Tab-separated table of C-alpha atoms in Angstrom:
chain	number	residue	atom	x	y	z
A	1	MET	CA	99.667	102.477	128.383
A	2	LEU	CA	100.667	98.982	127.312
A	3	PHE	CA	103.364	99.469	127.990
A	4	ALA	CA	105.512	102.608	127.685
A	5	THR	CA	103.876	104.976	130.166
A	6	SER	CA	103.370	102.176	132.682
A	7	ALA	CA	107.075	101.377	132.308
A	8	VAL	CA	108.069	105.000	132.947
A	9	VAL	CA	105.877	105.327	136.031
A	10	SER	CA	106.992	102.036	137.550
A	11	ALA	CA	110.709	102.491	136.750
A	12	LEU	CA	110.790	105.873	138.479
A	13	SER	CA	108.800	104.501	141.400
A	14	TYR	CA	111.304	101.678	141.795
A	15	GLY	CA	114.176	104.129	142.146
A	16	ALA	CA	115.439	105.010	138.685
A	17	ARG	CA	116.896	108.522	138.584
A	18	GLU	CA	115.330	109.396	135.235
A	19	VAL	CA	114.020	107.990	131.968
A	20	ILE	CA	115.139	109.209	128.552
A	21	PRO	CA	112.508	108.438	125.883
A	22	VAL	CA	113.959	107.813	122.428
A	23	CYS	CA	112.498	107.042	119.021
A	24	ASP	CA	114.399	103.868	118.134
A	25	GLU	CA	117.101	101.471	119.278
A	26	TRP	CA	119.866	103.245	117.354
A	27	GLU	CA	119.180	106.524	119.095
A	28	ALA	CA	119.086	104.638	122.395
A	29	ARG	CA	122.522	103.139	121.773
A	30	ARG	CA	123.963	106.542	120.877
A	31	VAL	CA	122.536	108.153	124.010
A	32	ALA	CA	123.823	105.414	126.314
A	33	GLU	CA	127.217	104.848	124.703
A	34	GLY	CA	130.019	104.878	127.274
A	35	LYS	CA	127.740	105.672	130.213
A	36	GLU	CA	127.925	103.015	132.915
A	37	THR	CA	124.914	104.288	134.843
A	38	TYR	CA	122.626	104.051	131.793
A	39	LEU	CA	120.400	101.031	131.148
A	40	LEU	CA	118.850	100.297	127.751
A	41	ALA	CA	115.292	98.976	127.754
A	42	GLY	CA	112.432	98.637	125.315
A	43	GLU	CA	110.873	96.857	122.390
A	44	ASN	CA	110.411	97.242	118.651
A	45	GLN	CA	107.121	96.180	117.078
A	46	GLY	CA	106.368	94.150	120.180
A	47	LYS	CA	109.644	92.222	120.108
A	48	PHE	CA	112.513	92.545	122.552
A	49	ILE	CA	115.680	94.242	121.285
A	50	ASP	CA	119.024	92.442	121.433
A	51	GLY	CA	121.137	93.795	124.271
A	52	PHE	CA	118.219	95.681	125.832
A	53	LEU	CA	116.281	94.932	128.971
A	54	SER	CA	112.612	94.138	128.441
A	55	PRO	CA	110.103	97.019	128.525
A	56	PHE	CA	108.782	95.605	131.811
A	57	PRO	CA	110.543	97.148	134.855
A	58	ASN	CA	109.212	94.382	137.094
A	59	ASP	CA	111.729	92.111	135.339
A	60	TRP	CA	114.698	94.231	136.365
A	61	LYS	CA	113.681	96.493	139.232
A	62	GLU	CA	116.646	95.369	141.360
A	63	LYS	CA	118.941	97.061	138.806
A	64	LEU	CA	117.153	100.410	138.775
A	65	ARG	CA	118.425	102.288	141.795
A	66	GLU	CA	119.901	105.652	140.726
A	67	LYS	CA	120.136	104.531	137.106
A	68	THR	CA	119.175	106.411	133.949
A	69	ILE	CA	116.859	104.318	131.787
A	70	VAL	CA	117.041	104.893	128.042
A	71	LEU	CA	113.666	103.626	126.859
A	72	SER	CA	112.742	102.876	123.261
A	73	THR	CA	109.244	101.677	122.366
A	74	THR	CA	107.336	101.492	119.118
A	75	ASN	CA	104.645	104.003	120.041
A	76	GLY	CA	104.774	105.476	123.538
A	77	THR	CA	108.240	107.000	123.637
A	78	VAL	CA	107.784	108.309	120.097
A	79	ALA	CA	104.574	110.065	121.193
A	80	VAL	CA	106.347	111.587	124.192
A	81	ARG	CA	109.041	112.966	121.916
A	82	LYS	CA	106.456	114.436	119.559
A	83	ALA	CA	104.732	116.113	122.501
A	84	SER	CA	107.943	117.702	123.735
A	85	GLN	CA	107.108	121.092	122.194
A	86	ALA	CA	104.187	121.505	124.588
A	87	SER	CA	104.698	123.873	127.512
A	88	THR	CA	104.588	120.990	129.991
A	89	VAL	CA	104.369	117.228	129.481
A	90	TYR	CA	103.412	114.741	132.187
A	91	ILE	CA	103.417	110.968	131.875
A	92	GLY	CA	100.330	109.129	133.040
A	93	ALA	CA	99.005	105.587	133.296
A	94	LEU	CA	96.375	103.842	135.360
A	95	LEU	CA	99.158	103.333	137.883
A	96	ASN	CA	99.234	107.052	138.786
A	97	SER	CA	96.103	108.601	137.238
A	98	CYS	CA	94.562	109.919	140.461
A	99	PHE	CA	97.797	111.654	141.449
A	100	ILE	CA	98.263	113.194	137.989
A	101	ALA	CA	94.684	114.485	138.094
A	102	LYS	CA	95.146	116.036	141.520
A	103	TYR	CA	98.379	117.712	140.420
A	104	LEU	CA	96.807	119.068	137.225
A	105	THR	CA	93.822	120.428	139.131
A	106	THR	CA	96.071	122.117	141.679
A	107	ASN	CA	98.649	123.532	139.276
A	108	HIS	CA	97.023	123.849	135.846
A	109	ARG	CA	93.331	124.431	136.513
A	110	HIS	CA	93.079	127.437	134.202
A	111	GLN	CA	95.011	125.919	131.327
A	112	GLU	CA	93.884	123.642	128.518
A	113	ILE	CA	94.819	120.013	129.159
A	114	VAL	CA	95.472	117.811	126.116
A	115	ILE	CA	95.560	114.067	126.764
A	116	LEU	CA	97.720	112.393	124.132
A	117	CYS	CA	97.051	108.720	123.436
A	118	SER	CA	99.959	107.186	121.556
A	119	GLY	CA	97.927	104.439	119.906
A	120	SER	CA	99.528	101.465	118.194
A	121	GLY	CA	101.111	101.704	114.767
A	122	GLY	CA	99.096	104.808	113.982
A	123	ARG	CA	95.854	103.125	114.993
A	124	PHE	CA	93.392	103.746	117.802
A	125	SER	CA	94.152	101.822	120.999
A	126	LEU	CA	91.324	100.860	123.318
A	127	GLU	CA	93.554	100.684	126.387
A	128	ASP	CA	94.947	104.195	125.844
A	129	PHE	CA	91.445	105.615	125.442
A	130	TYR	CA	90.394	103.857	128.636
A	131	GLY	CA	93.389	105.348	130.449
A	132	ALA	CA	92.372	108.796	129.221
A	133	GLY	CA	88.873	108.184	130.570
A	134	CYS	CA	90.307	107.233	133.938
A	135	LEU	CA	92.286	110.471	134.124
A	136	ILE	CA	89.221	112.504	133.141
A	137	HIS	CA	87.187	110.720	135.810
A	138	TYR	CA	89.615	111.856	138.494
A	139	LEU	CA	89.931	115.368	137.090
A	140	LEU	CA	86.169	115.768	137.421
A	141	ARG	CA	86.214	114.244	140.883
A	142	PHE	CA	88.632	116.947	142.024
A	143	ASP	CA	86.832	119.745	140.163
A	144	GLU	CA	83.532	119.095	138.400
A	145	THR	CA	83.728	122.404	136.514
A	146	TRP	CA	86.342	121.124	134.037
A	147	GLN	CA	85.014	121.524	130.483
A	148	SER	CA	85.551	118.595	128.127
A	149	SER	CA	85.398	117.807	124.423
A	150	ASP	CA	83.213	115.079	122.920
A	151	ALA	CA	86.297	112.874	122.637
A	152	ALA	CA	86.975	113.374	126.340
A	153	ARG	CA	83.355	112.579	127.196
A	154	SER	CA	83.545	109.417	125.100
A	155	ALA	CA	86.675	108.286	126.949
A	156	LEU	CA	84.982	109.004	130.267
A	157	LEU	CA	81.915	106.973	129.280
A	158	LEU	CA	84.129	104.043	128.306
A	159	TYR	CA	85.813	104.163	131.695
A	160	GLN	CA	82.556	104.522	133.615
A	161	HIS	CA	80.905	101.604	131.834
A	162	HIS	CA	83.839	99.229	132.323
A	163	PRO	CA	84.703	99.208	136.040
A	164	ASP	CA	87.128	96.268	135.697
A	165	PRO	CA	90.377	97.646	134.192
A	166	LEU	CA	91.948	94.224	133.705
A	167	ALA	CA	88.939	92.929	131.791
A	168	LEU	CA	89.014	95.974	129.515
A	169	LEU	CA	92.767	95.852	128.909
A	170	SER	CA	92.508	92.129	128.199
A	171	LEU	CA	89.944	92.868	125.469
A	172	SER	CA	92.195	95.343	123.670
A	173	ARG	CA	94.227	94.242	120.652
A	174	VAL	CA	97.544	94.984	122.363
A	175	GLY	CA	96.406	93.390	125.611
A	176	LYS	CA	95.298	90.236	123.825
A	177	GLY	CA	98.639	90.058	122.033
A	178	MET	CA	100.570	90.413	125.274
A	179	ILE	CA	98.515	87.699	126.955
A	180	ARG	CA	98.922	85.398	123.955
A	181	HIS	CA	102.712	85.769	124.194
A	182	GLY	CA	102.814	85.024	127.903
A	183	TYR	CA	102.774	88.553	129.340
A	184	GLY	CA	99.422	88.440	131.072
A	185	ARG	CA	101.110	89.307	134.349
A	186	GLU	CA	102.260	92.610	132.872
A	187	VAL	CA	98.770	93.418	131.612
A	188	ALA	CA	97.444	92.765	135.112
A	189	PHE	CA	100.153	94.988	136.577
A	190	ALA	CA	99.317	97.880	134.232
A	191	ALA	CA	95.619	97.515	135.089
A	192	GLN	CA	96.194	98.533	138.710
A	193	GLN	CA	94.928	102.000	139.560
A	194	ASN	CA	96.725	104.585	141.680
A	195	LEU	CA	99.516	102.296	142.816
A	196	PHE	CA	102.266	104.917	142.638
A	197	PRO	CA	101.931	108.524	143.962
A	198	LEU	CA	104.248	109.825	141.269
A	199	ILE	CA	104.187	112.747	138.820
A	200	PRO	CA	106.677	112.138	135.981
A	201	ARG	CA	107.460	115.281	133.980
A	202	LEU	CA	109.379	115.663	130.738
A	203	ASP	CA	112.079	118.317	131.039
A	204	GLN	CA	114.468	118.969	128.144
A	205	GLY	CA	114.035	115.457	126.807
A	206	VAL	CA	114.355	113.685	130.158
A	207	ILE	CA	111.537	112.360	132.372
A	208	ARG	CA	112.052	112.867	136.097
A	209	PRO	CA	109.695	112.530	139.081
A	210	LEU	CA	108.359	115.691	140.655
A	211	ALA	CA	108.248	116.080	144.405
A	212	PHE	CA	104.596	115.661	145.264
A	213	GLY	CA	102.816	115.751	148.585
């Protein structure tokens, strides 16, 4: 959630045509080679990549209209790629959690929902777990008969006991690192709930927004 899925949700909300998640900067360069409407963005191990836009769409939203964003991040885009064998993959963040939950309840109520937290360098990430708890909170608000695992209940309890998203994200290891390096504004942006009524779906390796009313 800090920051790949928040980047996807906000980029599409700002007018990007689509986002292509890739595993590393070399794949990103291959995908975008010779394509004028493609923009490269991302980070590697928390550092910006030469020739790429930052992973923060707020820095470059005026460039987004009708563009394809090729996004490479250390954890989030890799997790999306690994999940691509699932029947359907949606991209969620605090920024759109209520809308994702409503869509899942309406369209996938009788299917098993797996919430994938990308983590950080193979380790547990507090902010991702909190984001999962937020989504579960809204799923249960729309339909209290959803059944949940102990992991899901734990995420929900974390969310319920920490009503200030910014405070929680600022306590996480990744959040602290971002603030220390001067990106506190981006942490605060990602902590906003239900800002964008958007349902991003992965389709054949490309993330596009679904029409949603």
